[in-house]
Amino acid sequence: MSKYRDVYSDIKRNILTNHYRAGTQLPTQEYFSEKYDISRITLKKALNLLENEGLIYSKQGSGTFVRNRIDTPSEEMLPLDLPVGVTHSHRDQKIKSKILHFDARLPNKKEQKELLLDQHSPVYEYKRVRIINNQVHSFEHSIMPVEVAPLNEDILMKSVYDYLGTEMNLQLTDARRIIYAAKADREISKALEVEEDEAIFVIEQVAYDQNGKAFELSKSAFKSEQTKFVLDVHISEH
């Protein structure tokens, strides 16, 4: 893939995850040129792609800004190709967590395989409901090796990924996802406040840090009628 497309994809990722917030000014061209070790010409190609997609715009004499997006809570489209959590995808909204289960135990065979653990390596298991603007958004069931970081209920009430990044210098950079439709079992129906056997949307994920090490195995369930996802596909040039 061409260098400018790599830069375009990275800046776009940061816009969609609200690292660069709507309505705010992007860093300077000098910053981007130094960060990505590219020329101004290459950077301009990347910025042109973002501008053509309506993600950014330029003000003469003022700089480049992230364009405001018109979203409604019921039709908000979340980026499916970005391995981020609820706090990152809903930065400007009121987010709460309801902890349903939190404990430490030894991993089962599937967890050992996915997280590359031996049978004696303890893991945290936690289940929680994520609530956005007082509306139930998702049910999360997560497994994380104890060696990754110490967890407690105070941390689980907030963003686990923010905690890992701030306190442990661990960043979620990649993920392998399995996405499918299912019927809500008794546990999920109670958590999501839907009828048992009602259709739901499920994402199973193995998350990897900046060193390529798996650090979390999770399963998230969403109400089918309240959640929409978008997946951008880019064809690399040869």
GROMACS .gro file of C-alpha atoms in nm:
model
  238
    1MET     CA    1   0.000   0.000   0.000
    2SER     CA    2   0.118   0.350  -0.082
    3LYS     CA    3   0.255   0.553   0.208
    4TYR     CA    4  -0.007   0.826   0.172
    5ARG     CA    5  -0.284   0.565   0.205
    6ASP     CA    6  -0.128   0.436   0.527
    7VAL     CA    7  -0.128   0.792   0.662
    8TYR     CA    8  -0.484   0.849   0.538
    9SER     CA    9  -0.604   0.532   0.710
   10ASP     CA   10  -0.434   0.619   1.039
   11ILE     CA   11  -0.568   0.975   1.052
   12LYS     CA   12  -0.915   0.851   0.956
   13ARG     CA   13  -0.900   0.595   1.235
   14ASN     CA   14  -0.817   0.870   1.481
   15ILE     CA   15  -1.108   1.080   1.354
   16LEU     CA   16  -1.361   0.796   1.374
   17THR     CA   17  -1.253   0.705   1.726
   18ASN     CA   18  -1.275   1.070   1.836
   19HIS     CA   19  -0.903   1.103   1.906
   20TYR     CA   20  -0.932   1.400   1.672
   21ARG     CA   21  -1.270   1.536   1.772
   22ALA     CA   22  -1.535   1.678   1.542
   23GLY     CA   23  -1.516   2.056   1.522
   24THR     CA   24  -1.156   2.077   1.642
   25GLN     CA   25  -0.842   2.166   1.452
   26LEU     CA   26  -0.612   1.892   1.330
   27PRO     CA   27  -0.244   1.903   1.427
   28THR     CA   28  -0.021   2.101   1.192
   29GLN     CA   29   0.127   1.966   0.871
   30GLU     CA   30   0.468   1.991   1.035
   31TYR     CA   31   0.346   1.757   1.310
   32PHE     CA   32   0.209   1.499   1.066
   33SER     CA   33   0.515   1.516   0.839
   34GLU     CA   34   0.741   1.447   1.135
   35LYS     CA   35   0.516   1.185   1.291
   36TYR     CA   36   0.486   0.976   0.974
   37ASP     CA   37   0.827   1.072   0.830
   38ILE     CA   38   0.675   1.185   0.500
   39SER     CA   39   0.700   1.481   0.267
   40ARG     CA   40   0.443   1.759   0.244
   41ILE     CA   41   0.340   1.627  -0.098
   42THR     CA   42   0.266   1.280   0.043
   43LEU     CA   43   0.076   1.430   0.335
   44LYS     CA   44  -0.129   1.644   0.098
   45LYS     CA   45  -0.243   1.331  -0.089
   46ALA     CA   46  -0.361   1.176   0.239
   47LEU     CA   47  -0.543   1.492   0.345
   48ASN     CA   48  -0.709   1.520   0.004
   49LEU     CA   49  -0.861   1.174   0.047
   50LEU     CA   50  -0.996   1.272   0.390
   51GLU     CA   51  -1.137   1.596   0.252
   52ASN     CA   52  -1.299   1.413  -0.041
   53GLU     CA   53  -1.476   1.187   0.209
   54GLY     CA   54  -1.607   1.490   0.397
   55LEU     CA   55  -1.413   1.412   0.713
   56ILE     CA   56  -1.204   1.731   0.719
   57TYR     CA   57  -1.206   2.081   0.570
   58SER     CA   58  -0.959   2.366   0.543
   59LYS     CA   59  -0.992   2.730   0.645
   60GLN     CA   60  -0.753   2.960   0.467
   61GLY     CA   61  -0.513   3.107   0.717
   62SER     CA   62  -0.655   2.899   1.005
   63GLY     CA   63  -0.565   2.536   0.934
   64THR     CA   64  -0.748   2.207   0.883
   65PHE     CA   65  -1.046   2.101   1.093
   66VAL     CA   66  -1.245   1.783   1.158
   67ARG     CA   67  -1.591   1.823   1.011
   68ASN     CA   68  -1.891   1.787   1.240
   69ARG     CA   69  -2.093   1.474   1.173
   70ILE     CA   70  -2.470   1.465   1.196
   71ASP     CA   71  -2.560   1.161   1.404
   72THR     CA   72  -2.865   1.056   1.601
   73PRO     CA   73  -2.844   0.807   1.889
   74SER     CA   74  -3.070   0.556   1.714
   75GLU     CA   75  -2.886   0.566   1.383
   76GLU     CA   76  -2.528   0.619   1.493
   77MET     CA   77  -2.293   0.405   1.287
   78LEU     CA   78  -1.996   0.263   1.471
   79PRO     CA   79  -1.673   0.174   1.288
   80LEU     CA   80  -1.662  -0.204   1.280
   81ASP     CA   81  -1.304  -0.221   1.151
   82LEU     CA   82  -1.158  -0.033   1.449
   83PRO     CA   83  -1.067  -0.225   1.766
   84VAL     CA   84  -1.199   0.026   2.014
   85GLY     CA   85  -1.429   0.018   2.314
   86VAL     CA   86  -1.751   0.199   2.397
   87THR     CA   87  -1.575   0.490   2.567
   88HIS     CA   88  -1.372   0.566   2.253
   89SER     CA   89  -1.663   0.532   2.012
   90HIS     CA   90  -1.893   0.747   2.229
   91ARG     CA   91  -1.648   1.001   2.374
   92ASP     CA   92  -1.896   1.287   2.412
   93GLN     CA   93  -2.180   1.084   2.561
   94LYS     CA   94  -2.275   0.977   2.912
   95ILE     CA   95  -2.143   0.625   2.971
   96LYS     CA   96  -2.204   0.403   3.271
   97SER     CA   97  -2.126   0.041   3.356
   98LYS     CA   98  -2.325  -0.210   3.558
   99ILE     CA   99  -2.105  -0.495   3.682
  100LEU     CA  100  -2.281  -0.830   3.683
  101HIS     CA  101  -1.984  -1.055   3.764
  102PHE     CA  102  -1.617  -1.014   3.853
  103ASP     CA  103  -1.381  -1.290   3.965
  104ALA     CA  104  -1.046  -1.457   3.901
  105ARG     CA  105  -1.003  -1.822   3.805
  106LEU     CA  106  -0.798  -2.059   3.595
  107PRO     CA  107  -0.854  -2.051   3.216
  108ASN     CA  108  -1.047  -2.314   3.024
  109LYS     CA  109  -0.905  -2.477   2.712
  110LYS     CA  110  -1.049  -2.222   2.469
  111GLU     CA  111  -0.908  -1.934   2.673
  112GLN     CA  112  -0.569  -2.102   2.694
  113LYS     CA  113  -0.562  -2.140   2.317
  114GLU     CA  114  -0.682  -1.789   2.228
  115LEU     CA  115  -0.467  -1.607   2.486
  116LEU     CA  116  -0.165  -1.841   2.464
  117LEU     CA  117  -0.180  -1.931   2.834
  118ASP     CA  118  -0.092  -2.244   3.025
  119GLN     CA  119  -0.354  -2.406   3.244
  120HIS     CA  120  -0.207  -2.259   3.563
  121SER     CA  121  -0.213  -1.893   3.453
  122PRO     CA  122  -0.505  -1.717   3.626
  123VAL     CA  123  -0.744  -1.492   3.439
  124TYR     CA  124  -0.998  -1.229   3.532
  125GLU     CA  125  -1.353  -1.289   3.419
  126TYR     CA  126  -1.599  -1.001   3.420
  127LYS     CA  127  -1.943  -0.937   3.282
  128ARG     CA  128  -2.094  -0.592   3.261
  129VAL     CA  129  -2.369  -0.394   3.093
  130ARG     CA  130  -2.264  -0.074   2.915
  131ILE     CA  131  -2.520   0.205   2.936
  132ILE     CA  132  -2.510   0.512   2.709
  133ASN     CA  133  -2.725   0.815   2.782
  134ASN     CA  134  -2.930   0.604   3.026
  135GLN     CA  135  -3.004   0.344   2.755
  136VAL     CA  136  -2.874  -0.012   2.766
  137HIS     CA  137  -2.617  -0.042   2.488
  138SER     CA  138  -2.433  -0.374   2.519
  139PHE     CA  139  -2.349  -0.675   2.734
  140GLU     CA  140  -1.978  -0.758   2.766
  141HIS     CA  141  -1.824  -1.085   2.881
  142SER     CA  142  -1.445  -1.052   2.898
  143ILE     CA  143  -1.148  -1.269   2.993
  144MET     CA  144  -0.811  -1.108   3.068
  145PRO     CA  145  -0.492  -1.267   3.205
  146VAL     CA  146  -0.418  -1.147   3.557
  147GLU     CA  147  -0.058  -1.079   3.451
  148VAL     CA  148  -0.173  -0.804   3.212
  149ALA     CA  149  -0.282  -0.564   3.487
  150PRO     CA  150  -0.448  -0.559   3.829
  151LEU     CA  151  -0.824  -0.503   3.793
  152ASN     CA  152  -1.092  -0.407   4.043
  153GLU     CA  153  -1.456  -0.299   4.032
  154ASP     CA  154  -1.367   0.070   4.030
  155ILE     CA  155  -1.170   0.018   3.707
  156LEU     CA  156  -1.450  -0.187   3.552
  157MET     CA  157  -1.697   0.095   3.616
  158LYS     CA  158  -1.495   0.307   3.372
  159SER     CA  159  -1.297   0.236   3.054
  160VAL     CA  160  -1.067  -0.065   3.092
  161TYR     CA  161  -0.878   0.031   2.775
  162ASP     CA  162  -0.815   0.385   2.903
  163TYR     CA  163  -0.681   0.237   3.227
  164LEU     CA  164  -0.452  -0.004   3.043
  165GLY     CA  165  -0.319   0.275   2.823
  166THR     CA  166  -0.265   0.526   3.103
  167GLU     CA  167  -0.141   0.302   3.383
  168MET     CA  168   0.016   0.007   3.199
  169ASN     CA  169   0.126   0.169   2.870
  170LEU     CA  170  -0.069  -0.100   2.686
  171GLN     CA  171  -0.251  -0.006   2.366
  172LEU     CA  172  -0.512  -0.207   2.179
  173THR     CA  173  -0.376  -0.195   1.825
  174ASP     CA  174  -0.525  -0.503   1.654
  175ALA     CA  175  -0.815  -0.740   1.696
  176ARG     CA  176  -0.956  -1.053   1.537
  177ARG     CA  177  -1.333  -1.044   1.529
  178ILE     CA  178  -1.606  -1.299   1.462
  179ILE     CA  179  -1.941  -1.133   1.393
  180TYR     CA  180  -2.277  -1.309   1.382
  181ALA     CA  181  -2.648  -1.292   1.461
  182ALA     CA  182  -2.784  -1.500   1.747
  183LYS     CA  183  -3.077  -1.539   1.982
  184ALA     CA  184  -3.060  -1.395   2.332
  185ASP     CA  185  -3.021  -1.657   2.603
  186ARG     CA  186  -3.156  -1.602   2.954
  187GLU     CA  187  -2.845  -1.418   3.076
  188ILE     CA  188  -2.821  -1.183   2.777
  189SER     CA  189  -3.194  -1.117   2.759
  190LYS     CA  190  -3.190  -1.004   3.122
  191ALA     CA  191  -2.879  -0.789   3.071
  192LEU     CA  192  -3.004  -0.620   2.753
  193GLU     CA  193  -3.365  -0.602   2.872
  194VAL     CA  194  -3.498  -0.794   2.572
  195GLU     CA  195  -3.712  -1.105   2.534
  196GLU     CA  196  -3.543  -1.443   2.553
  197ASP     CA  197  -3.470  -1.578   2.201
  198GLU     CA  198  -3.491  -1.225   2.057
  199ALA     CA  199  -3.246  -1.154   1.774
  200ILE     CA  200  -2.918  -0.992   1.884
  201PHE     CA  201  -2.588  -0.894   1.723
  202VAL     CA  202  -2.273  -1.057   1.864
  203ILE     CA  203  -1.904  -0.973   1.829
  204GLU     CA  204  -1.642  -1.216   1.960
  205GLN     CA  205  -1.297  -1.058   1.979
  206VAL     CA  206  -0.939  -1.139   2.061
  207ALA     CA  207  -0.755  -0.812   2.131
  208TYR     CA  208  -0.380  -0.765   2.075
  209ASP     CA  209  -0.145  -0.503   2.216
  210GLN     CA  210   0.126  -0.303   2.038
  211ASN     CA  211   0.366  -0.598   2.074
  212GLY     CA  212   0.127  -0.840   1.907
  213LYS     CA  213   0.037  -1.019   2.231
  214ALA     CA  214  -0.321  -1.128   2.295
  215PHE     CA  215  -0.446  -0.969   2.616
  216GLU     CA  216  -0.825  -1.004   2.607
  217LEU     CA  217  -1.089  -1.247   2.489
  218SER     CA  218  -1.435  -1.094   2.482
  219LYS     CA  219  -1.790  -1.147   2.364
  220SER     CA  220  -2.019  -0.846   2.325
  221ALA     CA  221  -2.393  -0.861   2.255
  222PHE     CA  222  -2.598  -0.573   2.115
  223LYS     CA  223  -2.967  -0.509   2.060
  224SER     CA  224  -3.029  -0.569   1.691
  225GLU     CA  225  -3.265  -0.276   1.639
  226GLN     CA  226  -3.048  -0.016   1.815
  227THR     CA  227  -2.701  -0.075   1.675
  228LYS     CA  228  -2.558  -0.011   1.330
  229PHE     CA  229  -2.198  -0.062   1.222
  230VAL     CA  230  -2.003   0.062   0.923
  231LEU     CA  231  -1.706  -0.109   0.759
  232ASP     CA  232  -1.483   0.085   0.521
  233VAL     CA  233  -1.304  -0.124   0.260
  234HIS     CA  234  -0.992   0.013   0.090
  235ILE     CA  235  -0.833  -0.149  -0.215
  236SER     CA  236  -0.456  -0.123  -0.198
  237GLU     CA  237  -0.270  -0.001  -0.505
  238HIS     CA  238  -0.013  -0.224  -0.675
   0.00000   0.00000   0.00000
